[in-house]
Short mmCIF file of C-alpha atoms in Angstrom, two decimals:
data_model
loop_
_atom_site.label_atom_id
_atom_site.label_comp_id
_atom_site.label_asym_id
_atom_site.label_seq_id
_atom_site.Cartn_x
_atom_site.Cartn_y
_atom_site.Cartn_z
CA ASN N 1151 0.00 0.00 0.00
CA THR N 1152 3.04 2.30 -0.17
CA LEU N 1153 4.67 3.56 -3.34
CA VAL N 1154 8.35 4.49 -2.93
CA MET N 1155 9.93 6.74 -5.56
CA PRO N 1156 13.55 7.84 -5.98
CA MET N 1157 13.96 11.61 -6.17
CA PRO N 1158 16.52 13.53 -8.25
CA ASP N 1159 18.43 14.57 -5.11
CA GLY N 1160 19.09 10.93 -4.21
CA ASN N 1161 16.50 10.70 -1.45
CA ARG N 1162 13.40 8.54 -1.54
CA ALA N 1163 9.83 9.73 -1.15
CA SER N 1164 6.81 7.61 -0.31
CA THR N 1165 3.07 8.00 -0.69
CA ASP N 1166 0.12 5.91 0.50
CA ILE N 1167 -1.75 4.19 -2.36
CA GLY N 1168 -4.12 2.11 -0.24
CA GLU N 1169 -7.24 4.10 -1.13
CA PHE N 1170 -6.18 4.24 -4.78
CA ARG N 1171 -5.90 0.44 -4.91
CA SER N 1172 -9.24 -0.05 -3.14
CA ALA N 1173 -11.00 2.28 -5.59
CA LEU N 1174 -9.75 0.20 -8.54
CA LYS N 1175 -10.30 -3.30 -7.15
CA ASN N 1176 -13.08 -4.02 -9.68
CA ALA N 1177 -11.57 -2.09 -12.60
CA THR N 1178 -10.46 -3.62 -15.88
CA PRO N 1179 -6.72 -3.81 -16.71
CA GLU N 1180 -7.20 -0.97 -19.19
CA GLN N 1181 -8.87 1.23 -16.57
CA ILE N 1182 -6.16 0.43 -14.04
CA GLU N 1183 -3.45 1.36 -16.53
CA GLU N 1184 -5.17 4.65 -17.38
CA HIS N 1185 -5.78 5.68 -13.76
CA ALA N 1186 -2.38 4.48 -12.52
CA ALA N 1187 -0.60 6.64 -15.10
CA GLY N 1188 -2.58 9.69 -14.02
CA PHE N 1189 -2.00 8.93 -10.34
CA ALA N 1190 1.75 8.56 -10.88
CA ARG N 1191 2.00 11.82 -12.82
CA ALA N 1192 0.07 13.69 -10.12
CA ALA N 1193 2.16 12.15 -7.32
CA MET N 1194 5.44 13.04 -9.03
CA GLN N 1195 4.24 16.60 -9.67
CA GLN N 1196 3.22 17.07 -6.03
CA LEU N 1197 6.54 15.68 -4.81
CA ALA N 1198 8.42 17.92 -7.22
CA ASP N 1199 6.42 20.93 -6.03
CA ALA N 1200 7.23 20.13 -2.42
CA SER N 1201 10.88 19.08 -2.60
CA GLY N 1202 12.33 19.04 -6.10
CA GLN N 1203 11.66 22.69 -6.90
CA PRO N 1204 12.19 25.82 -4.80
CA ALA N 1205 8.92 26.64 -3.10
CA ALA N 1206 7.46 30.03 -3.84
CA ALA N 1207 8.20 33.00 -1.61
CA ALA N 1208 5.51 35.29 -0.26
CA GLY N 1209 6.65 38.16 -2.42
CA ASP N 1210 6.72 36.23 -5.69
CA THR N 1211 4.55 37.51 -8.51
CA GLY N 1212 1.37 35.48 -8.53
CA ARG N 1213 -2.00 35.06 -6.94
CA LEU N 1214 -2.35 33.50 -3.51
CA ARG N 1215 -4.89 30.67 -3.39
CA VAL N 1216 -5.69 27.78 -1.06
CA ARG N 1217 -5.57 24.20 -2.25
CA LEU N 1218 -6.67 21.05 -0.46
CA TYR N 1219 -4.35 18.04 -0.20
CA PRO N 1220 -4.70 14.66 1.53
CA GLY N 1221 -2.16 14.00 4.25
CA THR N 1222 -0.40 11.51 1.96
CA ALA N 1223 0.23 14.05 -0.82
CA PHE N 1224 3.72 15.09 0.31
CA PRO N 1225 6.61 13.39 2.12
CA GLU N 1226 6.43 13.97 5.87
CA GLU N 1227 9.48 16.21 5.91
CA ALA N 1228 8.05 18.45 3.18
CA TRP N 1229 4.94 19.41 5.18
CA GLU N 1230 7.06 21.39 7.65
CA GLN N 1231 8.17 23.72 4.85
CA LEU N 1232 4.66 24.61 3.72
CA VAL N 1233 2.16 27.22 4.89
CA MET N 1234 -0.65 24.84 5.77
CA ARG N 1235 -3.36 24.08 8.33
CA GLU N 1236 -5.64 21.14 9.06
CA PHE N 1237 -8.90 21.45 7.15
CA ALA N 1238 -10.54 18.21 8.26
CA PRO N 1239 -9.21 14.87 9.51
CA GLY N 1240 -6.73 13.67 6.88
CA LEU N 1241 -7.06 16.84 4.78
CA TRP N 1242 -4.73 19.86 4.80
CA GLN N 1243 -5.21 23.28 3.29
CA VAL N 1244 -2.06 24.75 1.72
CA VAL N 1245 -1.40 28.30 0.53
CA VAL N 1246 -0.10 28.22 -3.05
CA VAL N 1247 1.17 30.87 -5.43
CA ASP N 1248 -0.61 30.65 -8.78
CA SER N 1249 1.25 32.30 -11.65
CA PRO N 1250 0.90 31.88 -15.43
CA GLU N 1251 4.01 29.67 -15.42
CA SER N 1252 3.40 27.40 -12.44
CA LEU N 1253 1.56 26.57 -9.24
CA GLN N 1254 3.82 26.26 -6.19
CA PRO N 1255 3.20 25.84 -2.47
CA LEU N 1256 4.16 28.87 -0.39
CA ASN N 1257 7.41 28.43 1.53
CA ARG N 1258 7.00 28.99 5.29
CA LYS N 1259 10.56 30.24 5.78
CA ALA N 1260 10.21 32.77 2.97
CA LEU N 1261 6.92 33.92 4.47
CA GLU N 1262 8.57 34.54 7.84
CA GLU N 1263 11.17 36.75 6.15
CA THR N 1264 8.42 39.04 4.82
CA GLY N 1265 7.03 39.71 8.28
CA ARG N 1266 3.50 38.75 7.23
CA SER N 1267 1.52 36.47 9.51
CA VAL N 1268 0.15 33.08 8.55
CA GLU N 1269 -3.37 34.32 9.35
CA GLU N 1270 -2.97 37.32 7.04
CA VAL N 1271 -1.74 35.19 4.15
CA PHE N 1272 -4.49 32.61 4.63
CA ALA N 1273 -7.11 35.36 4.66
CA GLU N 1274 -5.79 36.73 1.36
CA ALA N 1275 -5.54 33.27 -0.18
CA VAL N 1276 -9.08 32.27 0.86
CA GLY N 1277 -10.45 35.58 -0.44
CA GLY N 1278 -8.76 35.06 -3.79
CA THR N 1279 -10.01 31.49 -3.98
CA LEU N 1280 -13.62 32.51 -3.30
CA ALA N 1281 -13.36 35.03 -6.15
CA GLU N 1282 -12.65 32.25 -8.65
CA PRO N 1283 -15.63 31.47 -10.93
CA VAL N 1284 -17.47 28.18 -10.35
CA ASP N 1285 -20.46 26.42 -11.90
CA VAL N 1286 -23.20 25.21 -9.57
CA SER N 1287 -25.89 22.67 -10.44
CA GLY N 1288 -28.38 20.52 -8.52
CA HIS N 1289 -28.95 16.81 -9.07
CA GLU N 1290 -30.96 13.97 -7.52
CA VAL N 1291 -29.11 10.71 -6.92
CA ARG N 1292 -31.32 7.87 -5.65
CA GLY N 1293 -33.49 10.31 -3.73
CA THR N 1294 -30.58 12.37 -2.43
CA GLN N 1295 -30.32 16.01 -3.45
CA VAL N 1296 -26.72 16.76 -4.43
CA VAL N 1297 -25.26 20.17 -5.24
CA HIS N 1298 -22.31 19.98 -7.67
CA ILE N 1299 -19.82 22.87 -7.42
CA GLY N 1300 -17.16 22.73 -10.13
CA GLY N 1301 -14.58 24.90 -11.84
CA GLY N 1302 -11.67 24.85 -14.24
CA GLN N 1303 -9.08 25.34 -11.50
CA PRO N 1304 -7.85 23.15 -8.61
CA TYR N 1305 -9.07 25.49 -5.87
CA VAL N 1306 -12.75 24.63 -5.79
CA ALA N 1307 -12.44 23.08 -2.31
CA GLY N 1308 -11.96 26.60 -0.97
CA GLN N 1309 -15.63 27.28 -1.75
CA ALA N 1310 -16.37 25.29 1.42
CA HIS N 1311 -15.59 28.54 3.28
CA ALA N 1312 -18.76 30.04 1.77
CA LEU N 1313 -21.06 27.08 1.14
CA SER N 1314 -24.15 29.14 1.93
CA ARG N 1315 -23.56 30.98 -1.35
CA HIS N 1316 -24.31 27.77 -3.20
CA LEU N 1317 -26.62 25.84 -0.85
CA GLY N 1318 -28.81 28.62 0.48
CA GLN N 1319 -30.00 28.19 4.05
CA ALA N 1320 -28.83 24.75 5.15
CA LEU N 1321 -30.35 24.95 8.62
CA HIS N 1322 -28.99 21.56 9.71
CA GLY N 1323 -25.60 21.81 8.00
CA ALA N 1324 -24.42 19.76 5.04
CA LEU N 1325 -22.53 16.64 4.06
CA VAL N 1326 -19.57 17.58 1.88
CA ALA N 1327 -17.23 15.49 -0.29
CA PHE N 1328 -14.06 16.55 -2.13
CA PRO N 1329 -13.58 13.87 -4.84
CA VAL N 1330 -11.09 15.84 -7.01
CA PRO N 1331 -9.54 19.33 -6.70
CA GLU N 1332 -11.99 20.78 -9.25
CA VAL N 1333 -15.22 19.58 -7.59
CA ILE N 1334 -17.21 19.78 -4.36
CA LEU N 1335 -20.27 17.58 -3.81
CA ALA N 1336 -22.65 18.72 -1.07
CA HIS N 1337 -25.96 17.55 0.37
CA PRO N 1338 -27.98 19.93 2.60
CA LEU N 1339 -29.05 17.90 5.63
CA GLY N 1340 -32.75 17.66 6.47
CA GLN N 1341 -33.93 16.70 2.97
CA ALA N 1342 -33.43 12.93 3.21
CA HIS N 1343 -32.31 10.25 5.67
CA PRO N 1344 -28.76 11.35 6.63
CA VAL N 1345 -27.17 7.88 6.57
CA ALA N 1346 -28.61 7.03 3.15
CA ALA N 1347 -27.56 10.47 1.90
CA MET N 1348 -24.03 9.93 3.21
CA GLN N 1349 -23.74 6.55 1.49
CA ASN N 1350 -25.02 7.96 -1.81
CA LEU N 1351 -22.61 10.90 -1.59
CA GLN N 1352 -19.68 8.61 -0.82
CA GLU N 1353 -20.46 6.32 -3.76
CA LEU N 1354 -20.84 9.30 -6.06
CA ALA N 1355 -17.56 10.78 -4.88
CA GLN N 1356 -15.74 7.47 -5.41
CA ARG N 1357 -16.93 7.29 -9.01
#
């Protein structure tokens, strides 16, 4: 359940692939090949962003945004270098610098040299993320009302900071899933049996 990859600097980096394997247990060989290639490319890019390339400094030209990563996205030692905070169990929100050339996590040491606080930078990054355009649509999945929030950028998870914009008055809260960086799936509680709604949302997110 662990993939170990040699890095250009001679070190080795590892990432957990247990959930990836479970999701593909009933897939065809062709589907496995297609998804494994995409997973490997994404893993190598994330590792390169965290350790193989210089992380962006707070004063670099670019737009600050927040991006959601699972705890297995980066090697353990790389997390300490990033401006990040826990978003939910197993999920971390990272400040990134989005420029026309690249997307790089913000370097914590470089941030400290600017004198800006972590809270200030997160506030700017969340504000910029919420300003990104998204498409919102409603769907019914086996009796469960699901709101699909999607966009053409990997920061859609940040819309969770302002879910009421898209769900209206969810008096009892909402179930939320983050299947891929470009999509949020949400179900306003109180419209269906919560356990059945959770199971439907989980299955939808897995697919």
